[in-house]
mmCIF file of C-alpha atoms in Angstrom:
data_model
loop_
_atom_site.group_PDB
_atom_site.id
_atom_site.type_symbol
_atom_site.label_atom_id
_atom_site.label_comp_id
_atom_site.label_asym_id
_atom_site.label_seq_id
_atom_site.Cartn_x
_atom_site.Cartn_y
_atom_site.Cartn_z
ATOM 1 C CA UNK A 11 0.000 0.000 0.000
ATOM 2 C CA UNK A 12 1.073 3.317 -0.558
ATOM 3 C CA UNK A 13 -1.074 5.162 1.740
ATOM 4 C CA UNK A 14 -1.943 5.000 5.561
ATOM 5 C CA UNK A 15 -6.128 3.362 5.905
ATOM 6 C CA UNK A 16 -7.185 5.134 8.674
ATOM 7 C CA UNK A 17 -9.637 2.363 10.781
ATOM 8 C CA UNK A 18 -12.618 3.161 13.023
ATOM 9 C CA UNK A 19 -13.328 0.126 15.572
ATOM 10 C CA UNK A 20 -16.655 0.022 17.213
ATOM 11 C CA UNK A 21 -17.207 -2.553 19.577
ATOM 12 C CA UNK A 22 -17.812 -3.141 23.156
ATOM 13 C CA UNK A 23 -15.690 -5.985 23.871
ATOM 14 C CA UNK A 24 -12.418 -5.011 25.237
ATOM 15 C CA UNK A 25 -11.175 -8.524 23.858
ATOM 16 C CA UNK A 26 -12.362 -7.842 20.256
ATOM 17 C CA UNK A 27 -11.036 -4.035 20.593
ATOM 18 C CA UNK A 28 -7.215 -5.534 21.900
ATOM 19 C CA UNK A 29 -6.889 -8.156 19.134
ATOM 20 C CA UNK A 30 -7.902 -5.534 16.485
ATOM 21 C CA UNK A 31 -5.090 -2.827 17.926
ATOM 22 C CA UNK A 32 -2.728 -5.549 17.661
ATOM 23 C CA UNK A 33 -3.791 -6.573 14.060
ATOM 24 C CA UNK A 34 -3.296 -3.057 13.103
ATOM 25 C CA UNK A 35 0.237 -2.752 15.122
ATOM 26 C CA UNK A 36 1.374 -5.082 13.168
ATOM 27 C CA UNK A 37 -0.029 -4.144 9.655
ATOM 28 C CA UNK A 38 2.026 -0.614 8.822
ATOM 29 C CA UNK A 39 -0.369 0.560 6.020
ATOM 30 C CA UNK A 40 -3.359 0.885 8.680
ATOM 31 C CA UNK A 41 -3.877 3.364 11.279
ATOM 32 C CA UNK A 42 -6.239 3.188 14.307
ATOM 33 C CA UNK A 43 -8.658 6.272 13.949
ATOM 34 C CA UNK A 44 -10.287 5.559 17.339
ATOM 35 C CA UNK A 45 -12.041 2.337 19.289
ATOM 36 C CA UNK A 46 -15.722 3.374 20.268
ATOM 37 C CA UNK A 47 -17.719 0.900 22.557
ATOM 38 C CA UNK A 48 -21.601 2.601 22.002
ATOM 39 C CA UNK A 49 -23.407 3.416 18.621
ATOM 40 C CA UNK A 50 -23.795 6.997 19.976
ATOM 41 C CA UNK A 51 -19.573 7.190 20.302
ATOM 42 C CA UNK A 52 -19.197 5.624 16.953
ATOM 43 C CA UNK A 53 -21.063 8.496 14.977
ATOM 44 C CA UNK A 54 -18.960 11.064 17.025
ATOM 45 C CA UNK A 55 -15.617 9.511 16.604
ATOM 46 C CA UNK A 56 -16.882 8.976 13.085
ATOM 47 C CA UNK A 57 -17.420 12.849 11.980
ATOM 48 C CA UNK A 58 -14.283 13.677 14.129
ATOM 49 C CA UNK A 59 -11.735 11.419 12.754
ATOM 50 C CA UNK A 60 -13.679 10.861 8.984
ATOM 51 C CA UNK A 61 -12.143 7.800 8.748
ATOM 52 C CA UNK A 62 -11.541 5.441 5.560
ATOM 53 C CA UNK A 63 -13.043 2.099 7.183
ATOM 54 C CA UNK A 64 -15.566 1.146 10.073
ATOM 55 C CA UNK A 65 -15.079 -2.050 11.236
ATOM 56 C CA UNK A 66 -18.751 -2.198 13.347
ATOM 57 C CA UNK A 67 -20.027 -4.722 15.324
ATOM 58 C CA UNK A 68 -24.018 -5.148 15.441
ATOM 59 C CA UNK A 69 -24.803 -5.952 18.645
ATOM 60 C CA UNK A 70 -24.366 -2.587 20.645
ATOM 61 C CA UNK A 71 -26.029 -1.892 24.012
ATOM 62 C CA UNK A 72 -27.475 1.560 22.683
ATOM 63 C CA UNK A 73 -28.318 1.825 19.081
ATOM 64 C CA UNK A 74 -29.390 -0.586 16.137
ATOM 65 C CA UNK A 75 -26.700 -1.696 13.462
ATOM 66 C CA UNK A 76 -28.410 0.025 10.700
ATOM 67 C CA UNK A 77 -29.077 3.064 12.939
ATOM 68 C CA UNK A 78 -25.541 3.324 13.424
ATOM 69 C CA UNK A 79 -24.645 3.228 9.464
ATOM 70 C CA UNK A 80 -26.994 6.160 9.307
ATOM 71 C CA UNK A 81 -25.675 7.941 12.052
ATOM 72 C CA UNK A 82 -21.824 7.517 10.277
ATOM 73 C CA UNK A 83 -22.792 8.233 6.964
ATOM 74 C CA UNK A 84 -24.085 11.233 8.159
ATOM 75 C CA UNK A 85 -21.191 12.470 9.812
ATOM 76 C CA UNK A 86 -18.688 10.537 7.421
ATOM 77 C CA UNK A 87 -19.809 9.810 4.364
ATOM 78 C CA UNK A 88 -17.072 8.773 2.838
ATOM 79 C CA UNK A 89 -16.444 6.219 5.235
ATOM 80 C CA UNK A 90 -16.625 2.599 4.575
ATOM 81 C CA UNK A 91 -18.649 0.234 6.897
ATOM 82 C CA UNK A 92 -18.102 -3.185 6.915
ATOM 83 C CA UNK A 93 -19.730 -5.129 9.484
ATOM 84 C CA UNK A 94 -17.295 -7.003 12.097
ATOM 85 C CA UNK A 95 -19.962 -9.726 13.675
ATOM 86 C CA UNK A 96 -19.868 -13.260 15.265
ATOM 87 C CA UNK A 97 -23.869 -13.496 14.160
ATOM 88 C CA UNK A 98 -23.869 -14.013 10.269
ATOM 89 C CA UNK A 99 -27.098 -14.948 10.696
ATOM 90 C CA UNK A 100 -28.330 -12.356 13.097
ATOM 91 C CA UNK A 101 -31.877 -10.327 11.299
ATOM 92 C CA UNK A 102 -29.928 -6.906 11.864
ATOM 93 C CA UNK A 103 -26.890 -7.228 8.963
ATOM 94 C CA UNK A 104 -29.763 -7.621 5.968
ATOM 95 C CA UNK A 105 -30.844 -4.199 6.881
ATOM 96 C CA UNK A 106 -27.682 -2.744 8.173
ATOM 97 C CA UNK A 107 -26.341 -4.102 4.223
ATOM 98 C CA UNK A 108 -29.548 -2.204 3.046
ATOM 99 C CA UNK A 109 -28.364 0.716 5.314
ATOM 100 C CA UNK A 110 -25.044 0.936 3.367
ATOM 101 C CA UNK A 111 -22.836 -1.344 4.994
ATOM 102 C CA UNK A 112 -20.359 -2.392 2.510
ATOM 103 C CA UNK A 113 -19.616 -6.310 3.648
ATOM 104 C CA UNK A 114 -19.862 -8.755 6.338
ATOM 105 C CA UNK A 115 -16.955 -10.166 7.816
ATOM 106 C CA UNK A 116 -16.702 -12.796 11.036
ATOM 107 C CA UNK A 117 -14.869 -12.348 14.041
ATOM 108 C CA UNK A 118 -12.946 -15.687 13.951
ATOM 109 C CA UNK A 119 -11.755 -14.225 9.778
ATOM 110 C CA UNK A 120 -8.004 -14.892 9.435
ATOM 111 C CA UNK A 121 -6.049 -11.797 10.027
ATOM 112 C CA UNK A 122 -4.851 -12.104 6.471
ATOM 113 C CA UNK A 123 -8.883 -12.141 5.119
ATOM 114 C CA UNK A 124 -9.677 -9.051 7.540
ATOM 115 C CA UNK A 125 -6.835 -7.081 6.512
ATOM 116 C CA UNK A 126 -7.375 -7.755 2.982
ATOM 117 C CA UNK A 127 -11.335 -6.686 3.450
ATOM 118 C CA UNK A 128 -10.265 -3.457 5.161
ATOM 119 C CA UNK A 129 -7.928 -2.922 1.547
ATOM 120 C CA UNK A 130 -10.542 -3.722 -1.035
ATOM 121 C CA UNK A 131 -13.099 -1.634 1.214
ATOM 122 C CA UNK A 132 -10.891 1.518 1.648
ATOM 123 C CA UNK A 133 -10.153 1.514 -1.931
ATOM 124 C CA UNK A 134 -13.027 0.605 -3.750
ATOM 125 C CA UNK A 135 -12.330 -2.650 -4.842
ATOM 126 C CA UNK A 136 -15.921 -4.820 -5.201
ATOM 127 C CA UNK A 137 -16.474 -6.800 -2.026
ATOM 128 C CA UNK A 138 -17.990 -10.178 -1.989
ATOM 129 C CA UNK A 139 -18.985 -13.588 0.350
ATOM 130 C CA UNK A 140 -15.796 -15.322 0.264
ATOM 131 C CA UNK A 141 -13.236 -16.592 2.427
ATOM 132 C CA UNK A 142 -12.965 -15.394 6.523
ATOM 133 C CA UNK A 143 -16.592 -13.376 4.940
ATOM 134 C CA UNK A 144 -20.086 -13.986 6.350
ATOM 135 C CA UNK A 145 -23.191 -14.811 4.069
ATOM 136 C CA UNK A 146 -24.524 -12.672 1.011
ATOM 137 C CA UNK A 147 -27.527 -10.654 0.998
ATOM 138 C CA UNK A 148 -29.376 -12.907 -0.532
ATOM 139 C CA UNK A 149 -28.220 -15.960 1.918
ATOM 140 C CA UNK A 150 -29.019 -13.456 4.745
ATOM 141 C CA UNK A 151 -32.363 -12.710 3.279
ATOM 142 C CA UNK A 152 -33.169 -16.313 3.673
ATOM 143 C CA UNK A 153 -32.012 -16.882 6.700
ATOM 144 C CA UNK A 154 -34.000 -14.116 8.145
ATOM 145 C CA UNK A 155 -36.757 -15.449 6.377
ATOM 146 C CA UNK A 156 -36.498 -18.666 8.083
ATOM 147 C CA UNK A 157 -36.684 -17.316 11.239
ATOM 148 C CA UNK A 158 -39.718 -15.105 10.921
ATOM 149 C CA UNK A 159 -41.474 -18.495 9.572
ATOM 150 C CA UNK A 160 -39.938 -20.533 12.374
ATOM 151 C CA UNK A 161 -41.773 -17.684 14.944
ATOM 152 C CA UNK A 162 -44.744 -17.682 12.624
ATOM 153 C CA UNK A 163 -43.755 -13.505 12.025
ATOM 154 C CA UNK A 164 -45.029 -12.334 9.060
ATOM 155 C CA UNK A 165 -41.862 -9.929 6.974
ATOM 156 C CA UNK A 166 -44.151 -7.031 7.341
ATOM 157 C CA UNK A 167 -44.332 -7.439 11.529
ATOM 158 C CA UNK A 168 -41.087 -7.834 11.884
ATOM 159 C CA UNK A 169 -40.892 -4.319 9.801
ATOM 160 C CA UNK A 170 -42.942 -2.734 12.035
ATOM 161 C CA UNK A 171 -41.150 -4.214 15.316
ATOM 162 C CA UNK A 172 -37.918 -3.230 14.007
ATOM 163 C CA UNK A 173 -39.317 0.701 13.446
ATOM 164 C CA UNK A 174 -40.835 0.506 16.979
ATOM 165 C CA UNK A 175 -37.098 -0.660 18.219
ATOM 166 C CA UNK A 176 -35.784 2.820 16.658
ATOM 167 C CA UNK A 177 -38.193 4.791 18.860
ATOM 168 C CA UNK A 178 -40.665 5.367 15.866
ATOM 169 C CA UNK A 179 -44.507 5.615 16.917
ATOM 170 C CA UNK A 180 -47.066 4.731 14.796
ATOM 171 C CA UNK A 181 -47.729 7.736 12.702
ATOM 172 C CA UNK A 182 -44.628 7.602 12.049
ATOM 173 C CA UNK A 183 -44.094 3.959 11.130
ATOM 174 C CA UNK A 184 -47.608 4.522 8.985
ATOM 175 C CA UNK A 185 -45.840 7.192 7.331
ATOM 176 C CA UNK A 186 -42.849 5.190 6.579
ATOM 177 C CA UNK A 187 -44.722 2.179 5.486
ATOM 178 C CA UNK A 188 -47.814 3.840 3.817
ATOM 179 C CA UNK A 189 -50.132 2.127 5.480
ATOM 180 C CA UNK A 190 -52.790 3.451 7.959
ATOM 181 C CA UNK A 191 -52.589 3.378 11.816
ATOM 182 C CA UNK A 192 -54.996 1.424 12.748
ATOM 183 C CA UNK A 193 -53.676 -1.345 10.557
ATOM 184 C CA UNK A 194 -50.296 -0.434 12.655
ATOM 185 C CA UNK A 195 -52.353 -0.948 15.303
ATOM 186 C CA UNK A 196 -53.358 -4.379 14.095
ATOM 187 C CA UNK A 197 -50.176 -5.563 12.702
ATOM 188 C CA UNK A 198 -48.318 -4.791 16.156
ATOM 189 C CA UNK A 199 -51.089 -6.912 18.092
ATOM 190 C CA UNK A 200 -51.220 -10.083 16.140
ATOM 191 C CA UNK A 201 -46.844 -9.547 16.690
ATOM 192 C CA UNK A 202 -47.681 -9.452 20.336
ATOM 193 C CA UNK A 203 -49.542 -12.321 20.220
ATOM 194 C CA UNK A 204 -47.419 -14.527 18.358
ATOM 195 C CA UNK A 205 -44.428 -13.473 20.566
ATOM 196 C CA UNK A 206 -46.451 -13.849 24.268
ATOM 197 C CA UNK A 207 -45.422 -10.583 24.591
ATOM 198 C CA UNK A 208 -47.721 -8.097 27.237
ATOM 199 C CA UNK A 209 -46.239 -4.783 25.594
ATOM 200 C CA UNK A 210 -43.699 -3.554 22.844
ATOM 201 C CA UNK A 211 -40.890 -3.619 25.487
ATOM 202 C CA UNK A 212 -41.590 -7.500 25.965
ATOM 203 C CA UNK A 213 -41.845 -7.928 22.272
ATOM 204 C CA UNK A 214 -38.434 -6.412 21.499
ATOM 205 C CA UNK A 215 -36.873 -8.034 24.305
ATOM 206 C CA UNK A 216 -38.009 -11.493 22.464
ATOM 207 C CA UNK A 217 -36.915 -10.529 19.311
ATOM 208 C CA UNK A 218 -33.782 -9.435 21.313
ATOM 209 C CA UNK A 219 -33.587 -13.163 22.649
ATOM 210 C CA UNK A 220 -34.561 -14.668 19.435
ATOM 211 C CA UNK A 221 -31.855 -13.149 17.582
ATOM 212 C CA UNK A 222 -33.606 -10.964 15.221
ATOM 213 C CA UNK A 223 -33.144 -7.505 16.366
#
């Protein structure tokens, strides 16, 4: 390489965040732009540093993957996100993908594979399912699919669930879907329902369990 990749790293496991700063120690070409531990620090560090490459985990104890590739792109919108997950099959990296993530790549990836990723991302270069990689979008989509049919969800509950995770209400999920509240209304108790759930906290909390949020 004949320029420095600057790196953002946002995760909240102080394991994850040591092996990475040694990964990039020992790779000369890349340069740690900052470690963030909360979605919310991530799109901070991310307009503050504008770095090249986001290595982001999904499963963050304040914000939603695809939340936080909003929140970056924002801020940074030249930055490229590649999602750095353990969960290939977790429901959030279809729509964090959708979001503009970039690429999928597992935790247990062989140094070579994630350093290579972090290349091909930084500089353009098309990135694909392949080796140290998780699923495509269209193996994701199925997976998630599977799920929701396992849980007897419907695709257009689990929509509205995942809106009512980022705080929407139902106008605004209405809006968003262009349909009317009351079949909001309807859609989010026959979700209930199906997950034993009392309220929209319990609900997301299952979905939480379940994997799909």
């Amino acid at each position: 390489m004949t320029r420095t990749i600057s790196v953002l790293v946002v995760d909240d496991h102080p394991i994850v965040l040591d092996g990475v700063r040694h990964l990039v120690d020992s790779t000369p070409w890349i340069a740690v732009a900052g470690f963030a531990r909360t979605g919310r620090e991530a799109v901070v560090l991310a307009e503050q540093t504008q770095p090249d490459v986001v290595l982001l985990d999904l499963r963050l104890p304040d914000m939603l993957g695809p939340e936080v590739v909003h929140g970056i792109h924002r801020g940074a919108p030249e930055a490229q996100i590649v999602l750095f997950t353990a969960y290939p099959d977790h429901a959030a990296v279809q729509p964090a993908l959708a979001a503009g993530a970039r690429a999928v790549v597992l935790k247990d990836a062989d140094r070579a594979d994630l350093v290579d990723i972090i290349r091909r991302a930084a500089t353009g270069e098309p990135l694909t399912a392949g080796s140290g990689t998780g699923p495509g979008p269209g193996e994701i989509s199925q997976l998630l699919t599977r799920k929701l049919r396992q849980y007897a969800l419907t695709r257009r509950e689990y929509d509205i669930l995942r809106h009512i995770s980022m705080g929407e209400t139902n106008p605004e999920i209405a809006a968003a879907l262009g349909l009317t509240r009351n079949t909001v209304k309807t859609y989010v108790q026959s979700a209930l329902t199906k997950l034993g759930a009392r309220n929209r906290i319990e609900a997301l909390n299952r979905l939480n369990e379940l994997g799909l949020l």
